[in-house]
């Protein structure tokens, strides 16, 4: 198991807990679970052929990882009812973008 793999999935699962604790402390457990639920955004991978390609950058390729979707997630930050979901989705996009940068650098 590579360092990049461990870091990528730690950012997807552990970092949202830290974000929840730092920014949504009064409801951090609920916020963490909501942010973990935003991992369902990866359902758009099912529309790709092949479904999983370790050398494919998700950002800009999959529908829910597209730039218009990221703009929508950013707009969601401005509404209290969707803020936690938006933070989870945007952090997910950041994590996937970081993975794309590692691929470009050949670190993958």
mmCIF file with all atom_site columns, C-alpha atoms in Angstrom:
data_model
loop_
_atom_site.group_PDB
_atom_site.id
_atom_site.type_symbol
_atom_site.label_atom_id
_atom_site.label_alt_id
_atom_site.label_comp_id
_atom_site.label_asym_id
_atom_site.label_entity_id
_atom_site.label_seq_id
_atom_site.pdbx_PDB_ins_code
_atom_site.Cartn_x
_atom_site.Cartn_y
_atom_site.Cartn_z
_atom_site.occupancy
_atom_site.B_iso_or_equiv
_atom_site.pdbx_formal_charge
_atom_site.auth_seq_id
_atom_site.auth_comp_id
_atom_site.auth_asym_id
_atom_site.auth_atom_id
_atom_site.pdbx_PDB_model_num
ATOM 1   C CA . UNK A 1 1   ? 0.000   0.000  0.000   1.00 0.00 ? 1   UNK A CA 1
ATOM 2   C CA . UNK A 1 2   ? 1.535   3.298  -1.085  1.00 0.00 ? 2   UNK A CA 1
ATOM 3   C CA . UNK A 1 3   ? 1.866   6.469  0.950   1.00 0.00 ? 3   UNK A CA 1
ATOM 4   C CA . UNK A 1 4   ? -0.245  8.354  -1.631  1.00 0.00 ? 4   UNK A CA 1
ATOM 5   C CA . UNK A 1 5   ? -3.049  5.773  -1.338  1.00 0.00 ? 5   UNK A CA 1
ATOM 6   C CA . UNK A 1 6   ? -3.069  6.003  2.460   1.00 0.00 ? 6   UNK A CA 1
ATOM 7   C CA . UNK A 1 7   ? -2.949  9.802  2.392   1.00 0.00 ? 7   UNK A CA 1
ATOM 8   C CA . UNK A 1 8   ? -5.719  10.036 -0.220  1.00 0.00 ? 8   UNK A CA 1
ATOM 9   C CA . UNK A 1 9   ? -8.146  7.879  1.731   1.00 0.00 ? 9   UNK A CA 1
ATOM 10  C CA . UNK A 1 10  ? -7.166  9.477  5.044   1.00 0.00 ? 10  UNK A CA 1
ATOM 11  C CA . UNK A 1 11  ? -8.113  12.818 3.532   1.00 0.00 ? 11  UNK A CA 1
ATOM 12  C CA . UNK A 1 12  ? -11.444 11.353 2.417   1.00 0.00 ? 12  UNK A CA 1
ATOM 13  C CA . UNK A 1 13  ? -12.327 9.771  5.754   1.00 0.00 ? 13  UNK A CA 1
ATOM 14  C CA . UNK A 1 14  ? -10.303 11.227 8.636   1.00 0.00 ? 14  UNK A CA 1
ATOM 15  C CA . UNK A 1 15  ? -9.818  14.861 7.574   1.00 0.00 ? 15  UNK A CA 1
ATOM 16  C CA . UNK A 1 16  ? -13.591 15.524 7.394   1.00 0.00 ? 16  UNK A CA 1
ATOM 17  C CA . UNK A 1 17  ? -13.746 14.535 11.071  1.00 0.00 ? 17  UNK A CA 1
ATOM 18  C CA . UNK A 1 18  ? -11.117 17.134 11.898  1.00 0.00 ? 18  UNK A CA 1
ATOM 19  C CA . UNK A 1 19  ? -12.905 19.749 9.777   1.00 0.00 ? 19  UNK A CA 1
ATOM 20  C CA . UNK A 1 20  ? -16.185 18.894 11.515  1.00 0.00 ? 20  UNK A CA 1
ATOM 21  C CA . UNK A 1 21  ? -14.566 19.207 14.935  1.00 0.00 ? 21  UNK A CA 1
ATOM 22  C CA . UNK A 1 22  ? -12.883 22.519 14.084  1.00 0.00 ? 22  UNK A CA 1
ATOM 23  C CA . UNK A 1 23  ? -15.765 24.276 12.324  1.00 0.00 ? 23  UNK A CA 1
ATOM 24  C CA . UNK A 1 24  ? -18.955 22.554 13.496  1.00 0.00 ? 24  UNK A CA 1
ATOM 25  C CA . UNK A 1 25  ? -17.912 21.661 17.038  1.00 0.00 ? 25  UNK A CA 1
ATOM 26  C CA . UNK A 1 26  ? -21.413 21.842 18.564  1.00 0.00 ? 26  UNK A CA 1
ATOM 27  C CA . UNK A 1 27  ? -22.557 19.137 16.129  1.00 0.00 ? 27  UNK A CA 1
ATOM 28  C CA . UNK A 1 28  ? -19.252 17.674 14.963  1.00 0.00 ? 28  UNK A CA 1
ATOM 29  C CA . UNK A 1 29  ? -20.339 14.017 14.925  1.00 0.00 ? 29  UNK A CA 1
ATOM 30  C CA . UNK A 1 30  ? -23.362 14.795 12.777  1.00 0.00 ? 30  UNK A CA 1
ATOM 31  C CA . UNK A 1 31  ? -21.251 17.033 10.520  1.00 0.00 ? 31  UNK A CA 1
ATOM 32  C CA . UNK A 1 32  ? -18.628 14.294 10.126  1.00 0.00 ? 32  UNK A CA 1
ATOM 33  C CA . UNK A 1 33  ? -21.273 11.733 9.162   1.00 0.00 ? 33  UNK A CA 1
ATOM 34  C CA . UNK A 1 34  ? -22.788 14.159 6.650   1.00 0.00 ? 34  UNK A CA 1
ATOM 35  C CA . UNK A 1 35  ? -19.365 14.828 5.156   1.00 0.00 ? 35  UNK A CA 1
ATOM 36  C CA . UNK A 1 36  ? -18.703 11.095 4.945   1.00 0.00 ? 36  UNK A CA 1
ATOM 37  C CA . UNK A 1 37  ? -22.050 10.721 3.176   1.00 0.00 ? 37  UNK A CA 1
ATOM 38  C CA . UNK A 1 38  ? -20.851 13.165 0.520   1.00 0.00 ? 38  UNK A CA 1
ATOM 39  C CA . UNK A 1 39  ? -18.562 10.352 -0.620  1.00 0.00 ? 39  UNK A CA 1
ATOM 40  C CA . UNK A 1 40  ? -21.662 9.182  -2.504  1.00 0.00 ? 40  UNK A CA 1
ATOM 41  C CA . UNK A 1 41  ? -20.661 11.818 -5.066  1.00 0.00 ? 41  UNK A CA 1
ATOM 42  C CA . UNK A 1 42  ? -18.404 9.063  -6.424  1.00 0.00 ? 42  UNK A CA 1
ATOM 43  C CA . UNK A 1 43  ? -21.497 7.331  -7.792  1.00 0.00 ? 43  UNK A CA 1
ATOM 44  C CA . UNK A 1 44  ? -20.760 9.192  -11.013 1.00 0.00 ? 44  UNK A CA 1
ATOM 45  C CA . UNK A 1 45  ? -17.832 6.806  -11.521 1.00 0.00 ? 45  UNK A CA 1
ATOM 46  C CA . UNK A 1 46  ? -20.420 4.161  -12.421 1.00 0.00 ? 46  UNK A CA 1
ATOM 47  C CA . UNK A 1 47  ? -21.140 6.082  -15.629 1.00 0.00 ? 47  UNK A CA 1
ATOM 48  C CA . UNK A 1 48  ? -17.528 5.832  -16.808 1.00 0.00 ? 48  UNK A CA 1
ATOM 49  C CA . UNK A 1 49  ? -15.929 3.081  -18.824 1.00 0.00 ? 49  UNK A CA 1
ATOM 50  C CA . UNK A 1 50  ? -13.981 1.612  -17.158 1.00 0.00 ? 50  UNK A CA 1
ATOM 51  C CA . UNK A 1 51  ? -15.675 2.394  -13.861 1.00 0.00 ? 51  UNK A CA 1
ATOM 52  C CA . UNK A 1 52  ? -12.308 2.758  -12.111 1.00 0.00 ? 52  UNK A CA 1
ATOM 53  C CA . UNK A 1 53  ? -9.106  3.843  -13.780 1.00 0.00 ? 53  UNK A CA 1
ATOM 54  C CA . UNK A 1 54  ? -6.245  4.576  -11.369 1.00 0.00 ? 54  UNK A CA 1
ATOM 55  C CA . UNK A 1 55  ? -4.618  6.819  -13.979 1.00 0.00 ? 55  UNK A CA 1
ATOM 56  C CA . UNK A 1 56  ? -7.703  8.974  -14.627 1.00 0.00 ? 56  UNK A CA 1
ATOM 57  C CA . UNK A 1 57  ? -8.227  12.339 -13.001 1.00 0.00 ? 57  UNK A CA 1
ATOM 58  C CA . UNK A 1 58  ? -11.776 12.550 -11.636 1.00 0.00 ? 58  UNK A CA 1
ATOM 59  C CA . UNK A 1 59  ? -11.871 16.353 -11.678 1.00 0.00 ? 59  UNK A CA 1
ATOM 60  C CA . UNK A 1 60  ? -13.349 17.556 -14.937 1.00 0.00 ? 60  UNK A CA 1
ATOM 61  C CA . UNK A 1 61  ? -14.059 13.989 -16.098 1.00 0.00 ? 61  UNK A CA 1
ATOM 62  C CA . UNK A 1 62  ? -16.984 12.704 -14.046 1.00 0.00 ? 62  UNK A CA 1
ATOM 63  C CA . UNK A 1 63  ? -20.297 14.603 -14.005 1.00 0.00 ? 63  UNK A CA 1
ATOM 64  C CA . UNK A 1 64  ? -20.389 15.261 -10.254 1.00 0.00 ? 64  UNK A CA 1
ATOM 65  C CA . UNK A 1 65  ? -16.675 16.142 -10.342 1.00 0.00 ? 65  UNK A CA 1
ATOM 66  C CA . UNK A 1 66  ? -17.123 18.678 -13.161 1.00 0.00 ? 66  UNK A CA 1
ATOM 67  C CA . UNK A 1 67  ? -16.298 22.357 -12.892 1.00 0.00 ? 67  UNK A CA 1
ATOM 68  C CA . UNK A 1 68  ? -19.990 23.408 -13.067 1.00 0.00 ? 68  UNK A CA 1
ATOM 69  C CA . UNK A 1 69  ? -20.741 20.990 -10.209 1.00 0.00 ? 69  UNK A CA 1
ATOM 70  C CA . UNK A 1 70  ? -17.871 22.477 -8.186  1.00 0.00 ? 70  UNK A CA 1
ATOM 71  C CA . UNK A 1 71  ? -19.315 25.960 -8.751  1.00 0.00 ? 71  UNK A CA 1
ATOM 72  C CA . UNK A 1 72  ? -22.680 24.682 -7.460  1.00 0.00 ? 72  UNK A CA 1
ATOM 73  C CA . UNK A 1 73  ? -20.980 23.208 -4.373  1.00 0.00 ? 73  UNK A CA 1
ATOM 74  C CA . UNK A 1 74  ? -19.333 26.587 -3.781  1.00 0.00 ? 74  UNK A CA 1
ATOM 75  C CA . UNK A 1 75  ? -22.689 28.389 -3.982  1.00 0.00 ? 75  UNK A CA 1
ATOM 76  C CA . UNK A 1 76  ? -24.063 25.890 -1.461  1.00 0.00 ? 76  UNK A CA 1
ATOM 77  C CA . UNK A 1 77  ? -21.549 27.236 1.087   1.00 0.00 ? 77  UNK A CA 1
ATOM 78  C CA . UNK A 1 78  ? -23.578 30.436 1.361   1.00 0.00 ? 78  UNK A CA 1
ATOM 79  C CA . UNK A 1 79  ? -26.699 28.681 2.665   1.00 0.00 ? 79  UNK A CA 1
ATOM 80  C CA . UNK A 1 80  ? -26.728 27.409 6.228   1.00 0.00 ? 80  UNK A CA 1
ATOM 81  C CA . UNK A 1 81  ? -28.882 24.364 5.365   1.00 0.00 ? 81  UNK A CA 1
ATOM 82  C CA . UNK A 1 82  ? -26.411 23.112 2.751   1.00 0.00 ? 82  UNK A CA 1
ATOM 83  C CA . UNK A 1 83  ? -23.127 24.364 4.243   1.00 0.00 ? 83  UNK A CA 1
ATOM 84  C CA . UNK A 1 84  ? -21.935 21.094 5.796   1.00 0.00 ? 84  UNK A CA 1
ATOM 85  C CA . UNK A 1 85  ? -22.734 19.164 2.611   1.00 0.00 ? 85  UNK A CA 1
ATOM 86  C CA . UNK A 1 86  ? -20.919 21.827 0.574   1.00 0.00 ? 86  UNK A CA 1
ATOM 87  C CA . UNK A 1 87  ? -17.835 21.635 2.786   1.00 0.00 ? 87  UNK A CA 1
ATOM 88  C CA . UNK A 1 88  ? -17.807 17.844 2.433   1.00 0.00 ? 88  UNK A CA 1
ATOM 89  C CA . UNK A 1 89  ? -18.208 17.986 -1.346  1.00 0.00 ? 89  UNK A CA 1
ATOM 90  C CA . UNK A 1 90  ? -15.592 20.689 -1.798  1.00 0.00 ? 90  UNK A CA 1
ATOM 91  C CA . UNK A 1 91  ? -13.095 18.903 0.407   1.00 0.00 ? 91  UNK A CA 1
ATOM 92  C CA . UNK A 1 92  ? -13.751 15.741 -1.602  1.00 0.00 ? 92  UNK A CA 1
ATOM 93  C CA . UNK A 1 93  ? -13.046 17.698 -4.803  1.00 0.00 ? 93  UNK A CA 1
ATOM 94  C CA . UNK A 1 94  ? -9.865  19.118 -3.249  1.00 0.00 ? 94  UNK A CA 1
ATOM 95  C CA . UNK A 1 95  ? -8.703  15.630 -2.287  1.00 0.00 ? 95  UNK A CA 1
ATOM 96  C CA . UNK A 1 96  ? -9.373  14.304 -5.791  1.00 0.00 ? 96  UNK A CA 1
ATOM 97  C CA . UNK A 1 97  ? -7.673  17.357 -7.340  1.00 0.00 ? 97  UNK A CA 1
ATOM 98  C CA . UNK A 1 98  ? -4.635  16.714 -5.165  1.00 0.00 ? 98  UNK A CA 1
ATOM 99  C CA . UNK A 1 99  ? -4.597  13.146 -6.458  1.00 0.00 ? 99  UNK A CA 1
ATOM 100 C CA . UNK A 1 100 ? -4.622  14.529 -10.019 1.00 0.00 ? 100 UNK A CA 1
ATOM 101 C CA . UNK A 1 101 ? -1.606  16.694 -9.192  1.00 0.00 ? 101 UNK A CA 1
ATOM 102 C CA . UNK A 1 102 ? 0.268   13.662 -7.855  1.00 0.00 ? 102 UNK A CA 1
ATOM 103 C CA . UNK A 1 103 ? -0.526  11.819 -11.098 1.00 0.00 ? 103 UNK A CA 1
ATOM 104 C CA . UNK A 1 104 ? 0.911   14.700 -13.152 1.00 0.00 ? 104 UNK A CA 1
ATOM 105 C CA . UNK A 1 105 ? 4.054   14.656 -11.030 1.00 0.00 ? 105 UNK A CA 1
ATOM 106 C CA . UNK A 1 106 ? 4.369   10.884 -11.403 1.00 0.00 ? 106 UNK A CA 1
ATOM 107 C CA . UNK A 1 107 ? 4.058   10.370 -7.635  1.00 0.00 ? 107 UNK A CA 1
ATOM 108 C CA . UNK A 1 108 ? 1.098   8.035  -8.002  1.00 0.00 ? 108 UNK A CA 1
#
